[in-house]
XYZ file of N, CA and C in Angstrom:
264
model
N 110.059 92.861 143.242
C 108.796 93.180 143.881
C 107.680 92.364 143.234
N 106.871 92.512 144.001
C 105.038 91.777 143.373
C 105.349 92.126 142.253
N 105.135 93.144 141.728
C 104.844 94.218 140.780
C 105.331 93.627 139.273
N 106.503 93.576 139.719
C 107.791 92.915 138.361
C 107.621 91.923 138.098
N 107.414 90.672 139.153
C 106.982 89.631 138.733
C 105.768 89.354 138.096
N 104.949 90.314 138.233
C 103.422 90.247 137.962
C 103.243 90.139 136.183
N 104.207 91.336 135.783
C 104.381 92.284 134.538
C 105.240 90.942 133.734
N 106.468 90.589 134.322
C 107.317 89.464 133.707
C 105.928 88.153 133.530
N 105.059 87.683 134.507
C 104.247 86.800 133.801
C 103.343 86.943 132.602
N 103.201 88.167 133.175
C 102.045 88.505 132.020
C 102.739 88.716 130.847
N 103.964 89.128 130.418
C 104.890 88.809 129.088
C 105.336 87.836 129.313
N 105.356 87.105 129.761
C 106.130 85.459 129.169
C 105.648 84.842 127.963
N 106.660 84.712 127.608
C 106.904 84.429 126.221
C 106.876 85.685 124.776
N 106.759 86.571 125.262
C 107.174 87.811 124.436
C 109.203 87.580 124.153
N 109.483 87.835 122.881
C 111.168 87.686 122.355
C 111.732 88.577 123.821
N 111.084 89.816 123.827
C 112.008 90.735 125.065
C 111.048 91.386 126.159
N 110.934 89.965 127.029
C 109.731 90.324 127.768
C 109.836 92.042 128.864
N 110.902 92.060 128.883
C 111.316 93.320 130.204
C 110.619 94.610 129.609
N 110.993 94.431 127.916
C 111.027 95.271 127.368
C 108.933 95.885 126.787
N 108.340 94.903 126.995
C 107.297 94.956 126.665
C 106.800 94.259 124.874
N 105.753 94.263 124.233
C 105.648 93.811 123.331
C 105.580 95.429 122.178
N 105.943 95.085 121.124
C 105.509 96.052 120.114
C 104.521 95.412 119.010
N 103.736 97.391 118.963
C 102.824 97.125 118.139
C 102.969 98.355 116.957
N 102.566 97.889 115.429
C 102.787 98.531 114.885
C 101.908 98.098 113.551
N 101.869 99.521 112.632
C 100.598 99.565 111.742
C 100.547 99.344 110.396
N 102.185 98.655 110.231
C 102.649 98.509 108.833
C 103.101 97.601 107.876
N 102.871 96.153 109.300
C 102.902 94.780 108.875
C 101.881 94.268 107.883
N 100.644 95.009 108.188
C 99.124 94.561 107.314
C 98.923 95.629 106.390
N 98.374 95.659 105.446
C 97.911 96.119 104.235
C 96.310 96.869 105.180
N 96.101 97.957 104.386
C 95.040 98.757 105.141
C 93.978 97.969 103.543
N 92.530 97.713 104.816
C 91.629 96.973 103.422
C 90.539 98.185 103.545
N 90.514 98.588 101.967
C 89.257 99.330 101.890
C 89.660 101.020 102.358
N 88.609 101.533 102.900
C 88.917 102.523 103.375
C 89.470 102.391 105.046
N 89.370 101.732 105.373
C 89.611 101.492 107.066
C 91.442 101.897 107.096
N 92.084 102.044 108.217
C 93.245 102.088 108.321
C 93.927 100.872 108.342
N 95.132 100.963 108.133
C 95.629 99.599 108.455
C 95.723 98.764 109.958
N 95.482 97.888 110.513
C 95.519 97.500 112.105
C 96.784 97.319 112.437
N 96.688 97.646 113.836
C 97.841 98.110 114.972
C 97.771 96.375 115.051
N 99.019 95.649 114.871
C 99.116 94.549 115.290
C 100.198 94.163 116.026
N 100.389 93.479 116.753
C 102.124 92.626 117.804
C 103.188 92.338 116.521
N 104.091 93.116 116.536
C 105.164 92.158 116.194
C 106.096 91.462 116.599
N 105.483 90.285 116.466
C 106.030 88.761 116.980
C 107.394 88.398 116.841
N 107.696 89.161 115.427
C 108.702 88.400 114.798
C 109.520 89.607 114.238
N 110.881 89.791 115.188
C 111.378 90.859 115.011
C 112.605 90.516 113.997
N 112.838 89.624 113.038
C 113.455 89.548 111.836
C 112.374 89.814 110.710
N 111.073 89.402 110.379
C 110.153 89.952 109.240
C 109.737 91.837 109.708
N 109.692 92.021 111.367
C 110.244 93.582 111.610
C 110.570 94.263 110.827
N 112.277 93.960 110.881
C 113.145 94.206 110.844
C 113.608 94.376 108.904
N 113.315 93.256 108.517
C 113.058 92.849 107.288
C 111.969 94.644 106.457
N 110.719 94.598 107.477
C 110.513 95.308 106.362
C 110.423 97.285 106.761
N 111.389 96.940 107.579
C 111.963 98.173 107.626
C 113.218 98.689 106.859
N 113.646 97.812 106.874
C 114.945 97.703 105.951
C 114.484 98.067 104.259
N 113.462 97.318 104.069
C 112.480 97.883 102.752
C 112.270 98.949 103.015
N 111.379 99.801 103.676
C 110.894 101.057 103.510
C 112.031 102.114 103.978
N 113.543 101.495 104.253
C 114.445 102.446 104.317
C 115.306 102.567 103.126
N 115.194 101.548 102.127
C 116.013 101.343 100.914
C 114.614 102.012 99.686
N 113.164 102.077 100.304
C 112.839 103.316 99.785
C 112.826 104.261 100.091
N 112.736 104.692 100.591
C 113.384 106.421 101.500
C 114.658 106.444 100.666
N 115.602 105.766 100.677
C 117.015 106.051 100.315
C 116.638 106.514 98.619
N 115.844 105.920 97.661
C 116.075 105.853 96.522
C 115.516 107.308 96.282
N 114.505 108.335 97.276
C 114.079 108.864 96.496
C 114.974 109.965 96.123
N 114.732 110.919 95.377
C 115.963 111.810 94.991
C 116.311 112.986 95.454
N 115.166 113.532 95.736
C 114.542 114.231 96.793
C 115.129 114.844 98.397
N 115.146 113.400 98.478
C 115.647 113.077 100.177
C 117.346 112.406 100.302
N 117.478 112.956 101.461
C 119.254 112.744 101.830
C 118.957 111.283 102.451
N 119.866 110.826 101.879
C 119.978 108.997 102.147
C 120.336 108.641 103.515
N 120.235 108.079 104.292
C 120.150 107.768 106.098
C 120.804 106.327 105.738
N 122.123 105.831 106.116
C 122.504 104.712 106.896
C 122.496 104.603 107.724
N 121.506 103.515 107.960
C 120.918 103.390 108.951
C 121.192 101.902 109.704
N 121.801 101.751 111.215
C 121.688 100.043 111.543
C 120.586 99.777 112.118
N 120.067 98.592 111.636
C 119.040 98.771 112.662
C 118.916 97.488 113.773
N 119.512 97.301 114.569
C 119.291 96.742 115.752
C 118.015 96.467 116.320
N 117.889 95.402 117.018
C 117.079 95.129 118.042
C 116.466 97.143 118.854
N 116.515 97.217 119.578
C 116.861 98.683 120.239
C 116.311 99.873 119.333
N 117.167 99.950 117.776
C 116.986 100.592 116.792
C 115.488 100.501 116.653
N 114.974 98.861 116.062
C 114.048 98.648 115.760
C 113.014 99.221 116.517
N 112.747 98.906 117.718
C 112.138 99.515 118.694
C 111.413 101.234 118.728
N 112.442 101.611 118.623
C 112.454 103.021 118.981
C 111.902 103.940 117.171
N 112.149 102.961 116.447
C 112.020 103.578 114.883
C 110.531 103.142 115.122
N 109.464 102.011 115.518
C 108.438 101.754 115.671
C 107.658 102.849 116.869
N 108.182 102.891 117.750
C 107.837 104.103 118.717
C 107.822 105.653 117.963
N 108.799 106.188 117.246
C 108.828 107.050 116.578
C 107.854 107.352 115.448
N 107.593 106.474 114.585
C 106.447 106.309 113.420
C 105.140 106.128 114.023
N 104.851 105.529 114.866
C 103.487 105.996 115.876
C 103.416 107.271 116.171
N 104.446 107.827 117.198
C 104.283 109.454 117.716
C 104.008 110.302 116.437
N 105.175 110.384 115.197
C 104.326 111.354 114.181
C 103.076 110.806 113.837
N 102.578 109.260 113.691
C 100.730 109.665 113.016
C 100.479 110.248 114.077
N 100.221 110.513 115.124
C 99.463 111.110 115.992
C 98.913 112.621 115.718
């Protein structure tokens, strides 16, 4: 339809255009008192990368039950969708 094609131009050139772009608040360092900014992630291996960090801290603490976790394309996604809905 119009519609799809419209949406597919307007992501062209996004890694998974169907899928839409992601945005998320944990790539940048928060300066000052301000929050940290909601930015595109472009680059879903530095993503990916530093999720994998903040899951190998989660894992260490002692506290908390350790999560193996894969994280996929998909994974990634939905773990970024998820960490938005709780700040809310």
């Amino acid at each position: 339809t119009a519609m799809d094609s419209s949406y597919l131009k307007v992501m062209d050139g996004l890694e998974d255009a169907p899928k839409g772009p992601v945005y998320v608040d944990f790539l940048q360092e928060a300066v000052g008192d301000e929050p940290a900014p909601y930015v595109e992630a472009t680059d879903m291996d530095k993503l990916k990368q530093v999720l994998e960090e903040k899951l190998e801290d989660y894992n260490l603490e002692p506290t908390l039950l350790p999560m193996d976790l894969v994280l996929f394309r998909d994974a990634l996604r939905h773990v970024c969708r998820i960490e938005r809905i709780l700040k809310t």
